[in-house]
Short mmCIF file of C-alpha atoms and ligand atoms in Angstrom, two decimals:
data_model
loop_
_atom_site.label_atom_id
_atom_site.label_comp_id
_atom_site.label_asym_id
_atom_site.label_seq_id
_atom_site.Cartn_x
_atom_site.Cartn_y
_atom_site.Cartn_z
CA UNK N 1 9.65 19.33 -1.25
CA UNK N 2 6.21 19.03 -0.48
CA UNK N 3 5.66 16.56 2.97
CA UNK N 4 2.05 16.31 3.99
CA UNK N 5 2.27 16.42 8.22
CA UNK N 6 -0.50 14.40 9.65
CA UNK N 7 -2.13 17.03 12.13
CA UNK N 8 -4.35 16.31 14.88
CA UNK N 9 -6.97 19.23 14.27
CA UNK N 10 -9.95 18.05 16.51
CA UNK N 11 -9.83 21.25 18.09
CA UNK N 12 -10.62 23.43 15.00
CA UNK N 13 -13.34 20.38 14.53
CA UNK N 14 -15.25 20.74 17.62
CA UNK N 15 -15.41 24.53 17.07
CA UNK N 16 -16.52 24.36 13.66
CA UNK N 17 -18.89 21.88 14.31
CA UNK N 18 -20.51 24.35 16.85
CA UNK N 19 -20.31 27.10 14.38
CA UNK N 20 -22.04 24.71 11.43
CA UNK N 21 -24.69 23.08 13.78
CA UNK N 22 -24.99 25.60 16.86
CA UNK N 23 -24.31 22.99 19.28
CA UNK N 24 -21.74 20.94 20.82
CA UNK N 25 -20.59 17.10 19.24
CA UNK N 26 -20.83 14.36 22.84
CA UNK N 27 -18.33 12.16 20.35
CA UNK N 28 -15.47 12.52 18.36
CA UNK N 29 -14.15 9.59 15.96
CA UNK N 30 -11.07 8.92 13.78
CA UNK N 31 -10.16 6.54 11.41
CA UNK N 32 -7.13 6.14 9.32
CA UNK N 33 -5.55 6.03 5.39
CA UNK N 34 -3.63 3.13 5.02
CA UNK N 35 -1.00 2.22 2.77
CA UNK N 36 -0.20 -1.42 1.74
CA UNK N 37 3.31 -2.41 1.82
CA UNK N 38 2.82 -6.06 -0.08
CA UNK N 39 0.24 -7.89 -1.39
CA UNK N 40 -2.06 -5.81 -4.31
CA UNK N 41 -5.25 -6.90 -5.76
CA UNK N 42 -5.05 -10.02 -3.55
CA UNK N 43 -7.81 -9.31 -1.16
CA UNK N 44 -10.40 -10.16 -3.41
CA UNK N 45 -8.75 -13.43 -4.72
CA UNK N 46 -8.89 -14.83 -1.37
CA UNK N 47 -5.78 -13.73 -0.70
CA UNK N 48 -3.13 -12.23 1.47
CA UNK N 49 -1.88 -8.32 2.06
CA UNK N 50 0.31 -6.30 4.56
CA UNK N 51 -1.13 -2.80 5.15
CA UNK N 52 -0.56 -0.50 7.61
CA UNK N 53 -2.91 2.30 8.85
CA UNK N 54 -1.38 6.35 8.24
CA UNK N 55 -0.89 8.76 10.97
CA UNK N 56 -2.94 10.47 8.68
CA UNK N 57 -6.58 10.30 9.51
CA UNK N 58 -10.21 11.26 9.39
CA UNK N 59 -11.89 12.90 11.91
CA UNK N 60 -15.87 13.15 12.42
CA UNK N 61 -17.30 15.19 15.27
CA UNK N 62 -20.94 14.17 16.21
CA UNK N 63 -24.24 14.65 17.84
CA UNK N 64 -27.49 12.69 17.82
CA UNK N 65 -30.36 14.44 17.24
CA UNK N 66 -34.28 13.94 18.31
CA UNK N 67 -36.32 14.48 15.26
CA UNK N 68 -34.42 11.91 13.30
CA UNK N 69 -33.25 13.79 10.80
CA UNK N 70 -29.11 13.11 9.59
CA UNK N 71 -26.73 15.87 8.13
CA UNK N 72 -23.50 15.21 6.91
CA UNK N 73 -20.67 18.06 6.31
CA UNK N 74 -17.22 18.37 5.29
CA UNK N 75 -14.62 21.28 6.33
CA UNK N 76 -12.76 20.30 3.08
CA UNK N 77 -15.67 19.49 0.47
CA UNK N 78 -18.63 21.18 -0.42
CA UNK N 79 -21.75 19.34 -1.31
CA UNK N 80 -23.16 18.35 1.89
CA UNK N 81 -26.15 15.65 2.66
CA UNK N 82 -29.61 16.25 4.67
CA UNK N 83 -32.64 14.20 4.77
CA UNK N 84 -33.41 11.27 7.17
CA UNK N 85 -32.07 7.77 7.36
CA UNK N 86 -34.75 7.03 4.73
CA UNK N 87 -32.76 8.65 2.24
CA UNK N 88 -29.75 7.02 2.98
CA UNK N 89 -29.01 3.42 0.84
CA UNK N 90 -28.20 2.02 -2.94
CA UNK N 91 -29.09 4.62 -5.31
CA UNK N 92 -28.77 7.51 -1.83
CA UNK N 93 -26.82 10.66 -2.19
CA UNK N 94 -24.10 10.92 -5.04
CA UNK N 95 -20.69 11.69 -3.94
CA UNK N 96 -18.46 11.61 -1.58
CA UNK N 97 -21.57 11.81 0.70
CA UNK N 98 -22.34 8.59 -0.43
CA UNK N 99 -19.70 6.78 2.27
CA UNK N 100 -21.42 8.34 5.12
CA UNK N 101 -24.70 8.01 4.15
CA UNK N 102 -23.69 4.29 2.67
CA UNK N 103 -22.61 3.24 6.71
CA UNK N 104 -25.41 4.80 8.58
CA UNK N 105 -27.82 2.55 6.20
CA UNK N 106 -25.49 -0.39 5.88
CA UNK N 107 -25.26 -0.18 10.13
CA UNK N 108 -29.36 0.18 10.39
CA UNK N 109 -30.04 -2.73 8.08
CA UNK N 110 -27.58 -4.78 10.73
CA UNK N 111 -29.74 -3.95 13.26
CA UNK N 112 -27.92 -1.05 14.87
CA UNK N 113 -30.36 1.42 16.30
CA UNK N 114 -28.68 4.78 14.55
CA UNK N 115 -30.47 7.92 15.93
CA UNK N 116 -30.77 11.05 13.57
CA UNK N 117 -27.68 12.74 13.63
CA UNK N 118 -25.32 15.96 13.01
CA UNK N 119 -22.00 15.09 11.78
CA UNK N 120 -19.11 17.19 10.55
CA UNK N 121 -16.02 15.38 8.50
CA UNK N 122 -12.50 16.71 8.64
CA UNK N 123 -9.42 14.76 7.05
CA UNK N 124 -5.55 14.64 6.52
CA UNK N 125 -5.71 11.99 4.61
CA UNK N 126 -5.67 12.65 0.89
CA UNK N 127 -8.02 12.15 -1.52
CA UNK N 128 -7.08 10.37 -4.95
CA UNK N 129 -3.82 9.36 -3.77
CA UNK N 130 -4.81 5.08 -3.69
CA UNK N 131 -3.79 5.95 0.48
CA UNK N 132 -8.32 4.87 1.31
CA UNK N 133 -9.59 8.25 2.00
CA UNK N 134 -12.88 6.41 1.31
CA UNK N 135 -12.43 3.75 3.81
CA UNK N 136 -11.18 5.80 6.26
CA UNK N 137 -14.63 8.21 6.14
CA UNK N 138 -16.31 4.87 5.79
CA UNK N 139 -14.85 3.72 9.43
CA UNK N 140 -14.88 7.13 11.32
CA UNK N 141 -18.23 7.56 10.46
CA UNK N 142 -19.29 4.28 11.66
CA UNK N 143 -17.40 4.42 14.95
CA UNK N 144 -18.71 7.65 15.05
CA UNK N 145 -22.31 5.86 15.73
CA UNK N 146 -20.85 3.22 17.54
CA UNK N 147 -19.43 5.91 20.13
CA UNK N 148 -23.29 7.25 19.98
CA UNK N 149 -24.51 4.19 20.95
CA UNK N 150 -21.45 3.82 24.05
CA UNK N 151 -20.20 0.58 22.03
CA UNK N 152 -16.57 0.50 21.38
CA UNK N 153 -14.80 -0.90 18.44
CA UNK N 154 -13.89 -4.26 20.25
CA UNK N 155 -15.00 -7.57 18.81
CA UNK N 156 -18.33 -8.37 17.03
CA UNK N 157 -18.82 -4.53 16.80
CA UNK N 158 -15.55 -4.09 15.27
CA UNK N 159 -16.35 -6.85 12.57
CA UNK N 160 -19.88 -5.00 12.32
CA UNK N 161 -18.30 -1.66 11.15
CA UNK N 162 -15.89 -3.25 8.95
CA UNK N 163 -18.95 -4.92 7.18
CA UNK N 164 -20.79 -1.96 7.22
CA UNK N 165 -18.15 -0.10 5.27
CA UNK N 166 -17.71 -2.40 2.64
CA UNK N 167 -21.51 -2.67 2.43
CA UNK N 168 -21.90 0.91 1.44
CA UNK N 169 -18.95 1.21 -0.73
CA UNK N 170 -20.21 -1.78 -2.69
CA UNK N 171 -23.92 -1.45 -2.51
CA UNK N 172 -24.16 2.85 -2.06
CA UNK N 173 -21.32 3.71 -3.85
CA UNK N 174 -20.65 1.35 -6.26
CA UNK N 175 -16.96 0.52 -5.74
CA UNK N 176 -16.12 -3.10 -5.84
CA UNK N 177 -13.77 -3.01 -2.95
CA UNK N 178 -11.82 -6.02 -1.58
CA UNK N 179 -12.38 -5.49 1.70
CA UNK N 180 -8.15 -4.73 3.05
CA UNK N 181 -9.12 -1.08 3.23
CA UNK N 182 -12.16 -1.40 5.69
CA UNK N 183 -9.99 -3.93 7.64
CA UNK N 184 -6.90 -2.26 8.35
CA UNK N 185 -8.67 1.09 9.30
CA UNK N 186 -10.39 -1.28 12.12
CA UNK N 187 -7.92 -3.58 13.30
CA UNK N 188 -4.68 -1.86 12.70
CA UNK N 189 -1.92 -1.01 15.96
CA UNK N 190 0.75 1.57 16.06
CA UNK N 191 4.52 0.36 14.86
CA UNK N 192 3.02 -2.92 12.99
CA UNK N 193 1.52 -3.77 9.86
CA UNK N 194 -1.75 -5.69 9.39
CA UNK N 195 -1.23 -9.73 8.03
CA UNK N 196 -4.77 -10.27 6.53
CA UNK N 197 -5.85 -13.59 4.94
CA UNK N 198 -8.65 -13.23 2.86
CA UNK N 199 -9.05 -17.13 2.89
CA UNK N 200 -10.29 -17.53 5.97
CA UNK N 201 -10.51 -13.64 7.33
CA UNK N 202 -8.17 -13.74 9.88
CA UNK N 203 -5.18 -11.15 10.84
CA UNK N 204 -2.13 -11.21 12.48
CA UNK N 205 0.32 -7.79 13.21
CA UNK N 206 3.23 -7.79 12.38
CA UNK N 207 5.98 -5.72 13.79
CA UNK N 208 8.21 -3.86 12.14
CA UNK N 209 10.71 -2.08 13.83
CA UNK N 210 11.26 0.75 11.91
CA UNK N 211 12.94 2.58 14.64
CA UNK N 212 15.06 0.37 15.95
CA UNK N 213 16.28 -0.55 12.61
CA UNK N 214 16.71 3.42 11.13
CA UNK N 215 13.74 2.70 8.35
CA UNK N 216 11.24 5.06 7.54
CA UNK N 217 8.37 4.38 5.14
CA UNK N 218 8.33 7.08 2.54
CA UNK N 219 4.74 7.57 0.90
CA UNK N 220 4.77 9.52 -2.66
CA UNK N 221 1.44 11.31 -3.78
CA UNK N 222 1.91 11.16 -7.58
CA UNK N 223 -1.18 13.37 -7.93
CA UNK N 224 -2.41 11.32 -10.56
CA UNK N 225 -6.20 10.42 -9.52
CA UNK N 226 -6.90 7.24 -9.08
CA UNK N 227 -10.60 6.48 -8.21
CA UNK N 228 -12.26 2.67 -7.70
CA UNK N 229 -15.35 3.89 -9.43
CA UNK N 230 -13.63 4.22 -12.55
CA UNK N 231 -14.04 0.81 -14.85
CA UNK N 232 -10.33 -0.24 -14.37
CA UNK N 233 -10.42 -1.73 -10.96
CA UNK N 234 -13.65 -3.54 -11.69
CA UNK N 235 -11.93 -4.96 -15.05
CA UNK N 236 -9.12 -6.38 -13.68
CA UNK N 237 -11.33 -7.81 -10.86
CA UNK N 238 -13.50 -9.56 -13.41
CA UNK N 239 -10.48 -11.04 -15.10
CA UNK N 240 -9.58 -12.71 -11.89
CA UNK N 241 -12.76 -13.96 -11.72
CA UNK N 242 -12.30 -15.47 -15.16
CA UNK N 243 -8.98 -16.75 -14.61
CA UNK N 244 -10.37 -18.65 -11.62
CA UNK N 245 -13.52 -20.45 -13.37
CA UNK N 246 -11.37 -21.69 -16.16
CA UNK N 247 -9.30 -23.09 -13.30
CA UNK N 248 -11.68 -24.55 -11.85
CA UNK N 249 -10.94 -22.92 -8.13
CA UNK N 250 -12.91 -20.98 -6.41
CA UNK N 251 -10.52 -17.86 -6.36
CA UNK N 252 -7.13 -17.50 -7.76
CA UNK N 253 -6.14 -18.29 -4.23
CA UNK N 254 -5.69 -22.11 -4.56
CA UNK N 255 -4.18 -21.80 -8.00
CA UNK N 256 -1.11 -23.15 -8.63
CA UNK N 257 1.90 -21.33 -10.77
CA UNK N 258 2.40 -24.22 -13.20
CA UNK N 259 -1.70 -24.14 -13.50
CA UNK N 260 -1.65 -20.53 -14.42
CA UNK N 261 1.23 -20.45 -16.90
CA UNK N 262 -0.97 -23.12 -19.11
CA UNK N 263 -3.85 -20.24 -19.73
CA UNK N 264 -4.73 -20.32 -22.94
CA UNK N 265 -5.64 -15.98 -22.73
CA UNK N 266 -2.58 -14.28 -22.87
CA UNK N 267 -4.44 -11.19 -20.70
CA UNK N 268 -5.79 -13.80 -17.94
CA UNK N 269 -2.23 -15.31 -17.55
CA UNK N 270 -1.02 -12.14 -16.96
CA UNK N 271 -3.40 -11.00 -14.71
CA UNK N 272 -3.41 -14.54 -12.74
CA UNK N 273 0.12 -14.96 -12.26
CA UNK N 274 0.25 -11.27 -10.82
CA UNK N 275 -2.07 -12.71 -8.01
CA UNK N 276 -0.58 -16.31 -7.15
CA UNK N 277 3.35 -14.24 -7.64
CA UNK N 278 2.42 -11.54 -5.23
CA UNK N 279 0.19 -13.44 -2.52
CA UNK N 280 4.18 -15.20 -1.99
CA UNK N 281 5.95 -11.92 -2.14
CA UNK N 282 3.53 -11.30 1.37
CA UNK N 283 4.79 -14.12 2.65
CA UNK N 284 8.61 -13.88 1.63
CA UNK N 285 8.02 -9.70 2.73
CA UNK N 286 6.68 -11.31 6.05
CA UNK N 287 9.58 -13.68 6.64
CA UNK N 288 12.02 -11.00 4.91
CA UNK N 289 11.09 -8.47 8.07
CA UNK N 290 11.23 -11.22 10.85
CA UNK N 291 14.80 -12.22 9.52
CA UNK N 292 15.69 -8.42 9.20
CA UNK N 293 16.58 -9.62 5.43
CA UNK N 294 16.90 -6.37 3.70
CA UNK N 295 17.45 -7.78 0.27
CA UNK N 296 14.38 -10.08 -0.14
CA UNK N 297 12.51 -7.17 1.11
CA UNK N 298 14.18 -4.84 -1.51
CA UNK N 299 13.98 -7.94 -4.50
CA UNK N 300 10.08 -8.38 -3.01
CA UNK N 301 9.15 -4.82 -3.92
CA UNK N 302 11.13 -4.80 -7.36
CA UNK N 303 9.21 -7.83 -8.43
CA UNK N 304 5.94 -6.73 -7.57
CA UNK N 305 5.96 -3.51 -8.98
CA UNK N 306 7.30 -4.96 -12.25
CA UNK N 307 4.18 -7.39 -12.09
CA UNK N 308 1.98 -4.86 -11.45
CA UNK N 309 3.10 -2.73 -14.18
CA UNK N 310 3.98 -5.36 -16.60
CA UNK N 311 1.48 -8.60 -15.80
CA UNK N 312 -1.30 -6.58 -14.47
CA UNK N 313 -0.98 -3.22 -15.80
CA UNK N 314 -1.65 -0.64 -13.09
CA UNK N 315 1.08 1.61 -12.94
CA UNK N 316 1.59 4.57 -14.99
CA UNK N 317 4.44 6.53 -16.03
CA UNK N 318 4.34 8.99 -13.16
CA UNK N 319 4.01 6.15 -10.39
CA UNK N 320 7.28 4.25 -12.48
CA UNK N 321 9.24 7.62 -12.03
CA UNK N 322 8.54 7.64 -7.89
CA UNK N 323 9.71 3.94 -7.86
CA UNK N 324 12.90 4.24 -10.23
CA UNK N 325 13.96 7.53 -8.92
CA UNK N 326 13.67 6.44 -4.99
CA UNK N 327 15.36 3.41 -5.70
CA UNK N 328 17.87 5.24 -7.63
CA UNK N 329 18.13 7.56 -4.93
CA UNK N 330 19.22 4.97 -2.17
CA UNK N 331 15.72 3.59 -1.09
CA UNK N 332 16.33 0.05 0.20
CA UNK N 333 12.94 -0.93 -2.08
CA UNK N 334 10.04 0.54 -3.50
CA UNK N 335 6.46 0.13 -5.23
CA UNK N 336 3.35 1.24 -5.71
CA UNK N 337 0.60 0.61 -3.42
CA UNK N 338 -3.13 0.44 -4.05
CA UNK N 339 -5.65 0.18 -6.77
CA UNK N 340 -3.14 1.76 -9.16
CA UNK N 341 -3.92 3.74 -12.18
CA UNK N 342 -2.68 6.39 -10.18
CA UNK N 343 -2.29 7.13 -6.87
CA UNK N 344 0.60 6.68 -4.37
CA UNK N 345 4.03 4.94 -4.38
CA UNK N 346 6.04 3.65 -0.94
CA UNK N 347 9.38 3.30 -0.22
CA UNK N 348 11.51 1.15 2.31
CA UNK N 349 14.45 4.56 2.88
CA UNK N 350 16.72 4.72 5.82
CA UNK N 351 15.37 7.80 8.19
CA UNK N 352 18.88 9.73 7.42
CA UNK N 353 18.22 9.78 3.87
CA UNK N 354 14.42 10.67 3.65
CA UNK N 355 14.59 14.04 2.77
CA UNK N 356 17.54 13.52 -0.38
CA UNK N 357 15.48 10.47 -2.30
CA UNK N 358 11.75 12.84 -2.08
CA UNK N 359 14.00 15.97 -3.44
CA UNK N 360 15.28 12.71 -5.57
CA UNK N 361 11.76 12.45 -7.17
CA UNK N 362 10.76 15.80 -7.16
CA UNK N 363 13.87 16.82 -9.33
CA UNK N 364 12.72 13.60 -11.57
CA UNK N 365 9.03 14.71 -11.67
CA UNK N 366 10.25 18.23 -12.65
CA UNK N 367 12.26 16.85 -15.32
CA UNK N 368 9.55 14.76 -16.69
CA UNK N 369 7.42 17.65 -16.92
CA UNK N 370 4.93 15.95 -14.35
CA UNK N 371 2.70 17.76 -11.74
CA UNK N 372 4.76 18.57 -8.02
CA UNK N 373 3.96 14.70 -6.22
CA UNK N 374 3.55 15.62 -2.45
CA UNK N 375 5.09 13.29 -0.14
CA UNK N 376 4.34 11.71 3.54
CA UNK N 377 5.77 9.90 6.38
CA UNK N 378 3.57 6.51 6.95
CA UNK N 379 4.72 6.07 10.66
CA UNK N 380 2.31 2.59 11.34
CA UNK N 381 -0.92 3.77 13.77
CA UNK N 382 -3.46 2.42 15.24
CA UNK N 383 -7.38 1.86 13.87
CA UNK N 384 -10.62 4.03 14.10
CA UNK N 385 -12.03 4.91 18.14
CA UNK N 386 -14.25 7.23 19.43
CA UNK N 387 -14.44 9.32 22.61
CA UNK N 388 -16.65 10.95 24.30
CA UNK N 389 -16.81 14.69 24.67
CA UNK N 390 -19.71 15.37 27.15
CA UNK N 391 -18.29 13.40 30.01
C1 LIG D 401 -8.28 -0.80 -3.38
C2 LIG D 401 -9.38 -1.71 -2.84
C3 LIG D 401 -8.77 -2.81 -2.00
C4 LIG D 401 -7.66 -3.54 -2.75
C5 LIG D 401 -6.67 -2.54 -3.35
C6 LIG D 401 -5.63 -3.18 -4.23
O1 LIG D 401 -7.68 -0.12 -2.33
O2 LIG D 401 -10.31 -0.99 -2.06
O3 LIG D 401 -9.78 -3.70 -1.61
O4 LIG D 401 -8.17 -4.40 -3.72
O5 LIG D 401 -7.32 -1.54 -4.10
O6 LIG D 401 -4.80 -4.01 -3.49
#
């Protein structure tokens, strides 16, 4: 049984950050994965989801520079970025390089005065796994400035970085992100999850108790990649789209069921009533965890992975495996979380019985003949910081 552990190694990031730049970072960032335990595909249908950040984060040690120039390096991926904020924007280094660079422009074109710069990356959180690897570089990087600059991630600047993230995984990268991602690595606090309502961008935590009530969230890397760049995300996002214009609403939001279920396109009923029939499983998950009501939180997940494998067709067979085999296993509920075509699958298990249901799917991934999946612990954390280093 594979369990990633969520390691704090700034230490070994400050000294290789010497070692790679000859001097010492002033400021150390972080921000976190996330994984979302209700509420897929909604954020960009106005919306509402339930995320909550990872223990697991990613870590950027910095140092301004004089001469304006910006590098960007990774302890776990090769490939790194040099050239001056210049070079940074749409069309700017390939990559995963591309996040970094993406913020620093996206935070300069808000008006943020970003000096040159050396900045080294280091991450727990994995890449692939649907868990926003991407985000989280996105918002460590950009706190990372912010704690250049002596501005902490309070308020406007918090809403700054969270549009600067977005901005350069939509406009650098090319990603057609919702926006939940970005969000929840800002605003998230330890031991709740994140209520975010796309209609009107507002959030709310929500606690969950997972102590007090002997739950732990079990988080299932199927290994499968899933990346956003890929056309399937931006497929079923156009189909929403769609769905809504024949509607006549401006986002599947402020559909109604009964409106949906008279779409003419078998493929954009599907897709629509996966939307309108999970934005209520947030809300019944929501009232379900006030209430302590373990069985509309266990029916909640069951539904919505079925819709999202059945009605909006991102699950795959290694993802259906983690779900049926946890569940199987004794998990109180499970689904997966993310984009999808791929990725990661999370499950509601009581803390006694964590260890038997992920030897539950590993024996079902062996039989299936399916790659090891690797497994973590998603106790709820806060969002991305900064502190200084020099002080
Ligand atoms: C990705 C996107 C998010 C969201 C999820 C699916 O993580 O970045 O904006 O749409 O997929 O819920």
């Amino acid at each position: 049984m594979r369990i990633l552990e969520p390691e704090d190694r700034s230490g070994l990031l400050v000294g290789a950050f010497e070692h790679l730049t000859g001097a010492r970072p002033t400021v150390l960032a972080h921000a976190p994965g996330r994984v979302n335990l209700m509420g897929e595909h909604t954020d960009y249908n106005a919306g509402l989801v339930l995320p909550v950040a990872l223990p697991h984060r990613t870590r950027v040690a910095v140092r301004a520079r004089e001469d304006g120039r910006v590098t960007v390096q990774s302890l776990q991926r090769d490939g790194g970025f040099a050239g001056t904020l210049a070079d940074c924007g749409p069309g700017g280094p390939d990559g995963w390089t591309g996040y970094a660079a993406g913020v620093l422009w996206a935070l300069a074109r808000a008006g943020v005065p970003v000096p040159g710069l050396d900045l080294v990356v280091d991450s727990t959180v994995p890449v692939g796994a649907g868990l926003s690897s991407s985000a989280a570089l996105e918002c460590a990087v950009g706190a990372a400035v912010l704690g250049l600059l002596d501005r902490p991630v309070r308020g406007t600047d918090a809403d700054l970085l969270i549009e600067a993230a977005v901005a350069a995984e939509r406009e650098v990268v090319g990603a057609p992100t919702g926006g939940m991602d970005q969000s929840v690595a800002v605003h998230a606090s330890a031991g709740h999850a994140l209520l975010i309502d796309f209609a009107d961008d507002t959030h709310r935590r929500v606690p969950l108790h997972l102590q007090e009530r002997g739950l732990t969230l079990l988080v299932t890397d199927t290994r499968v990649s899933h990346a956003l760049v890929d056309g399937g995300y931006g497929e079923r996002r156009r189909d929403c789209e769609e769905a809504a214009r024949l509607l006549r609403v401006p986002a599947l939001r402020g559909a109604t069921r009964t409106a949906v279920d008279g779409l003419q396109e078998e493929r954009l009923r599907r897709r629509a009533r996966h939307v309108v029939t999970e934005i209520d499983r947030v809300r019944e998950s929501v009232a379900a965890l006030a209430a302590d009501d373990r069985q509309a939180l266990a029916r909640a997940n069951a539904d919505s992975h079925a819709s999202m494998r059945d009605d909006f067709e991102i699950s795959c067979p290694e993802l259906d495996a983690a779900v049926d085999a946890a569940v199987g296993a004794g998990a109180l509920g499970a689904r997966m979380t993310g984009g999808g075509l791929g990725g990661s699958s999370v499950a509601w298990v009581r803390t006694d019985r964590v260890a038997e249901v992920a030897q539950a799917v590993d024996r079902r991934f062996e039989r299936e003949e399916f790659a090891a999946p690797q497994h973590l612990v998603a106790t709820p954390y806060g969002g991305a910081g900064w502190v200084r280093l020099d002080g």
